[in-house]
Coordinates of C-alpha atoms in Angstrom, one line a residue:
M138 CA 0.2 0.1 0.3
P139 CA 0.9 3.4 -0.7
G140 CA 2.3 5.7 2.0
K141 CA 0.9 9.1 3.2
I142 CA 1.6 11.9 1.6
R143 CA 4.0 14.0 3.9
T144 CA 3.5 17.7 3.6
A145 CA 7.0 19.2 2.5
Q146 CA 6.4 22.8 4.0
T147 CA 3.7 24.3 6.2
V148 CA 2.7 28.0 6.5
S149 CA 0.4 29.9 8.5
F150 CA -1.6 32.2 9.1
D151 CA -0.8 33.3 12.1
V152 CA 2.5 34.9 11.1
P153 CA 3.2 37.9 9.0
A154 CA 4.9 36.3 5.4
A155 CA 7.1 38.2 5.4
D156 CA 8.6 36.3 9.1
Q157 CA 8.0 32.8 7.6
P158 CA 11.5 31.1 6.5
G159 CA 9.9 28.8 4.2
L160 CA 8.9 31.6 1.9
H161 CA 10.2 34.2 -0.4
N162 CA 9.5 36.3 -3.1
R163 CA 12.5 37.0 -4.9
W164 CA 14.4 34.7 -7.7
H165 CA 17.7 34.5 -7.1
P166 CA 20.0 31.1 -7.1
E167 CA 21.5 31.8 -3.6
I168 CA 18.6 31.5 -1.4
P169 CA 19.0 28.2 0.1
S170 CA 16.9 25.6 -0.3
I171 CA 14.2 24.7 3.4
S172 CA 14.0 20.9 2.2
S173 CA 14.6 18.0 -0.4
I174 CA 12.7 15.8 -2.0
K175 CA 13.0 12.3 -3.7
P176 CA 12.7 12.0 -7.9
G177 CA 9.4 9.9 -8.2
E178 CA 7.8 11.1 -4.3
T179 CA 4.4 13.0 -4.0
V180 CA 4.1 15.9 -1.6
K181 CA 1.9 18.2 -0.6
I182 CA 3.4 22.2 -0.7
E183 CA 1.3 24.7 1.4
C184 CA 0.8 28.5 0.1
L185 CA -0.2 31.7 1.2
D186 CA -2.4 33.9 -1.6
W187 CA -0.1 36.0 -3.3
T188 CA 0.0 39.2 -1.5
G189 CA 0.4 36.9 1.7
G190 CA -2.8 38.5 3.6
Q191 CA -3.3 41.6 2.6
I192 CA -6.7 40.7 1.0
G193 CA -9.4 40.2 3.5
N194 CA -12.8 38.4 3.1
N195 CA -15.0 42.0 3.8
D196 CA -17.2 43.9 1.6
S197 CA -14.3 47.4 1.0
A198 CA -12.0 47.1 -1.8
D199 CA -9.2 49.6 0.6
D200 CA -7.7 47.1 0.9
V201 CA -6.7 46.0 -2.9
R202 CA -5.9 49.4 -3.6
D203 CA -3.6 49.6 -0.5
V204 CA -2.0 46.6 -1.7
D205 CA 1.7 46.9 -1.0
L206 CA 3.2 45.8 -4.2
T207 CA 6.6 45.7 -3.2
K208 CA 5.8 42.0 -0.4
I209 CA 4.1 40.3 -3.7
H210 CA 4.7 37.2 -4.5
Y211 CA 5.3 34.9 -1.6
L212 CA 6.2 31.3 -2.9
T213 CA 6.9 28.4 -0.7
G214 CA 10.0 26.9 -1.1
P215 CA 13.0 27.0 -3.1
F216 CA 12.7 22.8 -2.9
D217 CA 16.2 20.7 -4.0
I218 CA 15.2 18.0 -5.7
E219 CA 17.9 15.4 -5.0
G220 CA 19.8 14.6 -8.0
A221 CA 18.9 17.6 -10.1
E222 CA 21.9 19.1 -12.0
P223 CA 21.2 22.0 -14.9
G224 CA 20.8 20.6 -18.1
D225 CA 18.1 18.3 -17.0
L226 CA 14.3 19.0 -17.2
L227 CA 12.2 18.6 -13.6
V228 CA 8.9 16.5 -14.1
V229 CA 6.5 18.5 -12.0
N230 CA 3.0 16.3 -12.0
I231 CA 0.5 18.2 -10.5
T232 CA -1.8 15.6 -9.0
D233 CA -4.4 17.9 -6.5
V234 CA -4.7 22.0 -6.1
Q235 CA -7.6 22.4 -2.9
P236 CA -8.2 25.6 -1.0
F237 CA -7.4 24.8 2.6
D238 CA -10.7 23.9 4.9
H239 CA -11.2 26.9 7.3
S240 CA -10.4 29.5 4.2
P241 CA -13.1 28.3 1.9
W242 CA -12.9 31.4 -0.4
G243 CA -10.8 33.8 -2.7
F244 CA -10.9 37.3 -3.7
T245 CA -10.5 38.8 -7.3
G246 CA -9.2 42.6 -8.1
I247 CA -8.8 45.4 -9.9
F248 CA -5.7 47.4 -9.1
S249 CA -6.2 51.2 -8.8
S250 CA -4.0 52.7 -11.8
K251 CA -2.0 54.6 -9.4
N252 CA -0.6 51.5 -7.8
G253 CA -0.5 48.4 -10.5
G254 CA -3.4 49.4 -12.7
G255 CA -4.3 46.3 -15.1
F256 CA -5.3 45.5 -18.6
L257 CA -8.3 48.0 -19.3
E258 CA -7.0 50.6 -16.4
E259 CA -7.9 53.5 -18.5
H260 CA -11.6 52.5 -18.4
Y261 CA -11.4 51.5 -14.7
P262 CA -8.6 53.7 -12.5
H263 CA -10.2 52.6 -9.3
A264 CA -9.6 49.7 -7.3
S265 CA -12.5 46.9 -6.7
K266 CA -12.7 43.8 -5.6
A267 CA -14.8 40.6 -5.2
I268 CA -15.0 37.6 -2.6
W269 CA -16.4 34.2 -4.1
D270 CA -17.1 31.9 -1.9
F271 CA -16.2 27.6 -2.7
D272 CA -18.8 25.2 -2.9
G273 CA -16.5 22.0 -3.7
I274 CA -15.8 22.4 -6.9
Y275 CA -18.3 25.5 -7.8
C276 CA -17.9 29.0 -6.6
T277 CA -20.3 32.3 -5.9
S278 CA -19.6 35.3 -5.2
R279 CA -21.9 37.9 -2.8
H280 CA -20.5 40.5 -5.6
I281 CA -21.3 39.7 -8.0
P282 CA -24.4 37.6 -8.4
G283 CA -26.3 35.0 -10.5
V284 CA -22.6 33.8 -11.5
R285 CA -21.9 30.3 -10.5
F286 CA -19.5 28.1 -12.5
A287 CA -16.5 25.4 -11.7
G288 CA -12.8 26.2 -10.7
L289 CA -9.9 25.1 -12.9
I290 CA -7.5 25.0 -9.9
H291 CA -4.1 25.9 -10.6
P292 CA -0.6 27.4 -9.5
G293 CA -0.3 30.8 -10.8
I294 CA 3.6 30.2 -10.7
L295 CA 5.8 27.4 -10.7
G296 CA 9.7 26.9 -11.5
C297 CA 13.0 26.7 -10.8
A298 CA 15.7 29.2 -9.3
P299 CA 17.7 31.1 -12.4
S300 CA 21.5 30.7 -12.5
A301 CA 23.8 33.4 -11.5
E302 CA 24.4 33.7 -15.5
V303 CA 20.6 33.4 -16.3
L304 CA 20.0 35.6 -13.2
A305 CA 22.2 38.6 -15.0
E306 CA 20.8 38.0 -18.3
W307 CA 16.7 38.9 -17.0
N308 CA 18.3 41.9 -15.3
T309 CA 20.2 43.1 -17.9
R310 CA 17.6 42.6 -20.8
E311 CA 14.7 43.9 -18.9
A312 CA 17.1 47.4 -17.4
D313 CA 17.9 48.0 -21.2
L314 CA 13.9 48.0 -22.2
I315 CA 13.7 50.3 -19.1
S316 CA 16.1 52.6 -20.6
T317 CA 14.8 52.3 -24.3
C318 CA 11.1 52.5 -23.1
T319 CA 12.0 56.1 -21.8
T320 CA 11.5 57.8 -24.4
S321 CA 8.8 56.1 -26.1
H322 CA 6.8 54.7 -23.1
P323 CA 7.7 57.8 -20.8
N324 CA 4.8 57.6 -18.7
K325 CA 4.7 53.8 -18.5
I326 CA 5.9 51.0 -16.0
V327 CA 7.2 48.6 -18.7
A328 CA 8.8 46.7 -16.0
Q329 CA 10.0 45.9 -12.5
P330 CA 14.1 46.1 -11.3
P331 CA 15.0 44.6 -8.3
N332 CA 14.3 46.6 -5.5
E333 CA 15.8 45.9 -1.7
I334 CA 12.5 46.8 -0.2
N335 CA 10.3 44.3 1.8
A336 CA 12.6 41.6 0.0
H337 CA 11.9 38.2 1.4
T338 CA 15.1 36.1 1.0
G339 CA 13.9 33.3 2.7
Q340 CA 16.6 31.6 5.1
A341 CA 19.5 33.3 3.7
E342 CA 21.7 34.2 7.0
G343 CA 23.7 36.9 7.4
D344 CA 23.4 39.9 6.2
E345 CA 26.0 40.0 3.5
L346 CA 24.0 37.3 1.9
R347 CA 20.8 38.4 2.5
A348 CA 21.6 42.5 0.9
K349 CA 22.7 40.6 -2.2
I350 CA 19.4 38.6 -2.4
A351 CA 17.3 41.9 -2.1
R352 CA 20.1 44.0 -4.3
E353 CA 20.3 41.7 -7.1
G354 CA 17.1 39.2 -6.8
A355 CA 14.6 39.2 -10.0
R356 CA 11.3 40.4 -9.1
T357 CA 8.6 37.5 -9.9
I358 CA 6.0 39.3 -11.4
P359 CA 6.3 38.1 -15.1
G360 CA 7.2 34.8 -16.4
R361 CA 10.3 34.6 -18.2
P362 CA 11.5 32.1 -21.3
E363 CA 14.4 30.8 -19.0
H364 CA 12.2 29.2 -16.4
G365 CA 8.2 29.6 -16.6
G366 CA 7.8 31.6 -12.9
N367 CA 4.4 33.5 -13.2
V368 CA 2.3 32.4 -16.1
D369 CA -1.1 32.0 -15.0
I370 CA -1.9 29.2 -17.0
N371 CA -4.8 27.8 -16.3
N372 CA -4.2 24.3 -17.8
I373 CA -1.7 23.8 -15.6
S374 CA -4.0 22.5 -13.2
R375 CA -4.7 19.3 -12.0
G376 CA -3.4 16.1 -14.1
S377 CA -1.0 18.3 -15.9
T378 CA 2.8 18.0 -16.4
T379 CA 5.1 20.7 -16.6
Y380 CA 8.4 20.1 -17.8
L381 CA 11.2 23.0 -16.8
P382 CA 14.7 23.6 -17.1
V383 CA 17.2 23.1 -14.7
H384 CA 19.5 26.0 -14.0
V385 CA 21.0 25.2 -10.4
G386 CA 22.0 22.5 -8.6
G387 CA 18.9 20.9 -6.9
A388 CA 16.6 22.9 -9.4
K389 CA 15.8 24.8 -6.4
F390 CA 12.1 24.4 -7.4
S391 CA 9.0 27.4 -5.8
V392 CA 5.6 27.5 -5.9
G393 CA 2.6 30.0 -4.9
D394 CA 0.2 32.3 -6.6
L395 CA -2.6 29.5 -6.2
H396 CA -5.6 30.1 -8.7
F397 CA -9.2 28.7 -7.7
S398 CA -10.4 29.8 -11.3
Q399 CA -8.1 32.4 -14.2
G400 CA -9.9 33.4 -17.3
D401 CA -7.3 33.2 -20.2
G402 CA -5.4 36.7 -19.6
E403 CA -5.6 37.6 -16.0
I404 CA -7.3 40.6 -17.5
S405 CA -7.6 43.1 -14.1
F406 CA -3.9 42.1 -13.0
C407 CA -5.5 40.7 -9.4
G408 CA -7.3 38.5 -11.7
A409 CA -8.0 35.1 -11.0
I410 CA -9.5 34.3 -7.9
E411 CA -6.4 34.4 -5.3
M412 CA -6.7 31.8 -2.7
A413 CA -4.3 29.8 0.0
G414 CA -4.0 26.0 -0.4
I415 CA -2.2 23.1 -0.6
I416 CA -1.1 21.9 -4.2
T417 CA 0.2 18.0 -4.3
I418 CA 2.3 17.5 -6.5
K419 CA 4.8 14.0 -7.9
F420 CA 8.2 15.1 -8.6
D421 CA 10.5 13.3 -11.2
L422 CA 13.7 14.6 -13.8
I423 CA 15.1 13.8 -17.0
K424 CA 18.6 14.1 -17.1
D425 CA 20.3 15.9 -19.6
G426 CA 16.8 16.6 -20.8
M427 CA 17.2 20.2 -22.0
K428 CA 19.9 18.8 -24.7
T429 CA 18.1 15.4 -25.5
R430 CA 14.7 17.3 -25.9
G431 CA 16.1 20.1 -27.6
L432 CA 14.3 22.4 -24.7
K433 CA 15.3 25.5 -23.8
S434 CA 11.7 26.8 -22.0
P435 CA 9.0 25.3 -20.5
V436 CA 6.8 23.3 -22.4
F437 CA 3.6 21.6 -20.6
R438 CA 0.7 19.1 -20.9
P439 CA -2.9 19.9 -19.4
G440 CA -4.5 16.9 -17.8
D441 CA -8.1 15.3 -17.9
V442 CA -9.6 18.2 -16.0
A443 CA -11.2 20.8 -17.5
Q444 CA -14.7 22.7 -17.5
L445 CA -17.5 21.4 -19.9
F446 CA -19.0 23.9 -22.1
G447 CA -20.4 23.1 -25.2
P448 CA -18.7 25.2 -28.4
S449 CA -22.1 26.5 -29.0
R450 CA -22.2 27.4 -26.0
Y451 CA -19.8 30.3 -26.0
L452 CA -21.1 34.3 -26.8
T453 CA -17.4 34.9 -28.5
F454 CA -16.4 38.6 -29.0
E455 CA -13.8 39.7 -31.9
G456 CA -11.3 42.2 -31.3
F457 CA -9.0 44.1 -33.6
S458 CA -6.2 46.5 -34.0
V459 CA -8.5 49.2 -33.9
D460 CA -9.0 51.1 -30.4
E461 CA -11.6 52.7 -29.3
W462 CA -10.9 55.7 -30.0
G463 CA -10.9 54.5 -33.3
K464 CA -7.0 55.0 -33.5
Q465 CA -5.3 52.4 -36.1
H466 CA -2.9 50.1 -35.1
F467 CA -0.2 47.3 -36.7
M468 CA -0.6 44.1 -35.8
D469 CA -1.3 45.1 -31.7
A470 CA -2.3 42.1 -30.6
T471 CA -2.5 43.7 -26.8
V472 CA -4.7 46.5 -28.6
A473 CA -7.1 43.5 -30.6
Y474 CA -7.8 41.6 -27.2
R475 CA -8.5 45.0 -25.1
Q476 CA -11.2 45.5 -27.7
A477 CA -12.7 42.0 -27.4
C478 CA -12.7 42.6 -23.4
L479 CA -14.0 45.9 -23.8
R480 CA -17.6 44.6 -25.7
A481 CA -18.1 41.9 -24.0
I482 CA -18.0 44.5 -21.1
E483 CA -20.8 46.3 -22.7
Y484 CA -22.7 44.0 -24.1
L485 CA -23.2 42.6 -20.4
K486 CA -23.3 46.0 -18.6
Q487 CA -27.0 45.9 -20.3
F488 CA -28.2 42.6 -18.1
G489 CA -28.1 45.4 -15.4
Y490 CA -23.8 44.4 -14.3
S491 CA -21.4 47.2 -13.2
G492 CA -18.6 47.4 -15.6
E493 CA -16.5 46.4 -12.5
Q494 CA -18.5 43.8 -12.4
I495 CA -17.8 42.2 -15.7
Y496 CA -14.2 43.1 -15.9
L497 CA -13.4 40.7 -12.2
L498 CA -15.9 38.6 -13.8
L499 CA -13.8 38.5 -17.1
S500 CA -11.0 37.6 -15.3
C501 CA -11.0 34.9 -13.3
A502 CA -14.5 33.0 -14.7
P503 CA -13.8 30.5 -17.6
I504 CA -13.4 32.3 -20.8
K505 CA -11.8 31.5 -24.2
G506 CA -9.2 34.0 -25.2
A507 CA -7.6 33.2 -28.7
I508 CA -5.5 34.5 -31.6
A509 CA -7.9 34.0 -34.3
G510 CA -5.5 35.4 -37.3
I511 CA -2.1 37.5 -37.2
V512 CA -1.7 37.8 -40.5
D513 CA -4.0 39.9 -42.1
I514 CA -2.2 43.7 -41.9
P515 CA -2.7 45.4 -40.2
N516 CA -5.5 44.2 -37.6
V517 CA -5.0 41.4 -35.6
C518 CA -8.1 39.1 -35.2
T519 CA -8.8 38.1 -31.3
T520 CA -11.3 36.0 -29.8
L521 CA -13.1 36.1 -26.6
G522 CA -15.7 33.4 -25.7
L523 CA -18.1 33.9 -22.6
P524 CA -19.8 30.6 -21.5
M525 CA -23.5 31.2 -21.3
D526 CA -24.1 28.7 -18.8
I527 CA -22.4 30.2 -15.8
F528 CA -25.4 32.7 -15.6
D529 CA -28.5 31.9 -13.9
F530 CA -30.4 33.9 -16.6
D531 CA -30.0 34.0 -20.7
I532 CA -27.6 36.0 -22.4
S533 CA -28.3 35.1 -25.6
I534 CA -28.5 37.8 -28.6
E535 CA -31.4 35.9 -29.9
N536 CA -33.2 37.5 -26.6
A537 CA -33.4 41.4 -26.0
P538 CA -31.5 41.7 -22.7
V539 CA -33.7 41.9 -19.5
K540 CA -31.6 44.3 -17.1
R541 CA -31.8 43.1 -13.3
D542 CA -31.0 44.9 -9.8
L543 CA -27.1 43.2 -9.8
G544 CA -26.1 45.1 -7.0
T545 CA -22.6 46.4 -6.9
C546 CA -19.4 45.4 -5.7
P547 CA -16.7 47.5 -3.8
V548 CA -15.1 50.2 -5.6
S549 CA -12.4 52.7 -3.5
R550 CA -11.3 55.5 -4.7
D551 CA -8.5 57.2 -4.8

């Protein structure tokens, strides 16, 4: 008989995340590993939500407005995988992800344009929030009534530590981007360079090492091609297998930013249903896999768990590289997807929702985003498929919209 699955690391809701040595919020090869895991072993790993508990289960969005973005993300790890060497592939088989029994809820947020912003910040500049309650695989929100759906639960972040060389490459190319965009994007934050403020260096000992990690450590905000990281891919769910390049001895794997559900794009930035929980992973190694499989970036296979909506049950909105002010852009997929999102929001507002409610919903519900065409100059065509069956009422175009009293969600002005 198989033995009991051990918990490789616990977390506490009573101790500040920055004081828990099993967590860290920067990528750096010298953050010490917290424990080791054998290839072939299955373990449970506990995770706090990505903000480390800064968001409360309440009816105010002040906490979203005031989030300290120097403290995110709190990842559990790093873990040494015994025998892992640079050039190997770490095989990450996710067998389960669940919220804590004592905390069956999550949140979705719109960040203030003055503190993080989001995909549609020009239209929705103020902080807003929705709380979601979990009932098994399903979720509902008192802040977005009339909606119920099953979550495709997954980690937003999983990755191995960079080598010193890879870390230097990250910091160099992102610094170059910041410099280049000083003129072209003068009022836009295009990347977040290393920031010593509130850097959590895990179990690093000694002021000199902690200072070095804080000074050099890469922010966890973006995903990166060499190791994955914050990819926010909802199909890396239960039953999935991810193949991660190994850059340091032991791999130094970390995981966190658990999501109960997320739409393609996670458009509001804090856009998934963010939660604390427990992820169960079986680890394996493919020795020298980067060379023998010809891989330099992560690859994954989805699992067998999926939300089931028939193809005809999606109402799909189209977007093109022409922005909401009528300006033509050249082959701009970002502009095109923004247009698809805005059209979905305007359509659903006819049923009684506020724009903020739908912005939040599109961030976390199982929408399907895609690039339909990327060759027909000057317009990329994107699509956003909205599953109609998540609503308690008919949103089809055949029937004229009926406006309902659907309340509102908390919004905090600056």
